[in-house]
Amino acid sequence: MQLDEKFVRSLVSDEYFERGEKYWRQGRVRMVRSGDLAEAKVVGTQEYTVTADMTTLDFECDCLAFGLDHLCKHVVAVLLSVVRGEQEFRKKIPKAPTEVKSKDGRK
């Protein structure tokens, strides 16, 4: 099985996918280690640790929702970070508006 967005979607309900995607878009994922064994910190109501073994596709999260017959939004957010990559995320961050002043110093 290839790890791609379609596969991530197949792991959870639409609701959990949307919640995880929202966390990814908000920049709540901080990758600690990547590669075959990824580890990340995800900021939710508190900071959660997510591990993802990319060779066996085993996932863990220390939140209360993980393992209640589904994966949690924190795992989804981490998997989206892996699939989409940090560069794609950074492209989505809007640039701060720059102030333009006239020659006399007024905005």
Short mmCIF file of C-alpha atoms in Angstrom, two decimals:
data_model
loop_
_atom_site.label_atom_id
_atom_site.label_comp_id
_atom_site.label_asym_id
_atom_site.label_seq_id
_atom_site.Cartn_x
_atom_site.Cartn_y
_atom_site.Cartn_z
CA MET A 1 0.00 0.00 0.00
CA GLN A 2 1.32 3.42 -0.94
CA LEU A 3 1.07 6.24 1.57
CA ASP A 4 -0.81 8.97 -0.24
CA GLU A 5 -3.72 11.27 0.55
CA LYS A 6 -6.27 8.75 -0.76
CA PHE A 7 -4.89 6.13 1.63
CA VAL A 8 -5.00 8.59 4.56
CA ARG A 9 -8.65 9.36 3.72
CA SER A 10 -9.44 5.64 3.75
CA LEU A 11 -8.20 5.30 7.34
CA VAL A 12 -10.74 7.63 8.94
CA SER A 13 -14.20 9.11 8.55
CA ASP A 14 -14.64 12.35 6.62
CA GLU A 15 -15.08 14.15 9.93
CA TYR A 16 -11.72 13.02 11.32
CA PHE A 17 -9.98 13.66 8.01
CA GLU A 18 -11.32 17.24 7.94
CA ARG A 19 -10.26 17.84 11.55
CA GLY A 20 -6.76 16.50 10.87
CA GLU A 21 -6.48 18.54 7.70
CA LYS A 22 -7.50 21.65 9.62
CA TYR A 23 -4.71 21.02 12.13
CA TRP A 24 -2.25 20.56 9.26
CA ARG A 25 -3.38 23.80 7.58
CA GLN A 26 -3.10 25.69 10.88
CA GLY A 27 0.52 24.57 11.24
CA ARG A 28 -0.06 22.57 14.41
CA VAL A 29 2.34 19.77 13.37
CA ARG A 30 6.03 19.91 14.27
CA MET A 31 7.97 17.03 12.82
CA VAL A 32 10.59 15.80 15.29
CA ARG A 33 11.92 12.96 13.18
CA SER A 34 11.12 11.83 9.66
CA GLY A 35 12.00 8.83 7.56
CA ASP A 36 10.79 5.26 8.10
CA LEU A 37 9.85 6.08 11.70
CA ALA A 38 8.32 9.54 11.85
CA GLU A 39 7.63 11.31 15.11
CA ALA A 40 5.81 14.58 15.54
CA LYS A 41 4.32 16.87 18.14
CA VAL A 42 0.80 18.08 17.41
CA VAL A 43 -0.68 20.97 19.33
CA GLY A 44 -4.34 20.45 20.18
CA THR A 45 -5.92 21.09 23.56
CA GLN A 46 -2.43 20.07 24.71
CA GLU A 47 0.67 18.80 22.92
CA TYR A 48 0.37 15.22 21.68
CA THR A 49 3.10 12.89 20.44
CA VAL A 50 2.43 10.93 17.28
CA THR A 51 4.64 8.17 15.89
CA ALA A 52 4.17 6.67 12.46
CA ASP A 53 6.07 3.65 11.20
CA MET A 54 6.10 4.17 7.44
CA THR A 55 7.24 0.63 6.67
CA THR A 56 4.48 -1.18 8.59
CA LEU A 57 1.96 1.69 8.56
CA ASP A 58 1.49 1.43 12.31
CA PHE A 59 0.51 4.64 14.07
CA GLU A 60 0.31 5.78 17.69
CA CYS A 61 -0.85 8.91 19.47
CA ASP A 62 -1.01 9.63 23.18
CA CYS A 63 -4.39 11.40 23.00
CA LEU A 64 -7.53 9.88 24.50
CA ALA A 65 -9.32 9.53 21.14
CA PHE A 66 -6.63 7.35 19.55
CA GLY A 67 -7.65 3.72 19.25
CA LEU A 68 -11.36 4.17 19.84
CA ASP A 69 -12.07 2.14 16.69
CA HIS A 70 -10.40 4.81 14.56
CA LEU A 71 -7.29 6.90 14.18
CA CYS A 72 -7.33 10.40 15.61
CA LYS A 73 -7.06 13.78 13.91
CA HIS A 74 -3.50 14.14 15.24
CA VAL A 75 -2.34 11.09 13.26
CA VAL A 76 -4.14 12.42 10.17
CA ALA A 77 -2.38 15.79 10.53
CA VAL A 78 1.01 14.09 10.78
CA LEU A 79 0.34 11.82 7.82
CA LEU A 80 -0.70 14.83 5.75
CA SER A 81 2.56 16.52 6.72
CA VAL A 82 4.44 13.47 5.45
CA VAL A 83 2.35 13.09 2.27
CA ARG A 84 2.10 16.75 1.33
CA GLY A 85 5.45 17.76 2.71
CA GLU A 86 6.44 20.85 4.61
CA GLN A 87 7.21 22.81 1.44
CA GLU A 88 3.63 22.58 0.22
CA PHE A 89 2.43 23.78 3.63
CA ARG A 90 4.75 26.77 3.53
CA LYS A 91 3.36 27.78 0.12
CA LYS A 92 -0.10 28.05 1.71
CA ILE A 93 0.98 30.51 4.39
CA PRO A 94 -0.10 33.97 3.26
CA LYS A 95 2.61 36.57 3.18
CA ALA A 96 2.23 39.50 5.51
CA PRO A 97 1.13 42.65 3.73
CA THR A 98 3.89 45.16 3.23
CA GLU A 99 3.33 48.76 4.01
CA VAL A 100 3.82 51.19 1.19
CA LYS A 101 4.67 54.72 2.18
CA SER A 102 4.58 57.76 -0.02
CA LYS A 103 7.68 59.90 -0.49
CA ASP A 104 6.56 62.21 2.33
CA GLY A 105 6.39 59.27 4.79
CA ARG A 106 2.61 58.83 4.85
CA LYS A 107 0.99 55.45 4.34
#
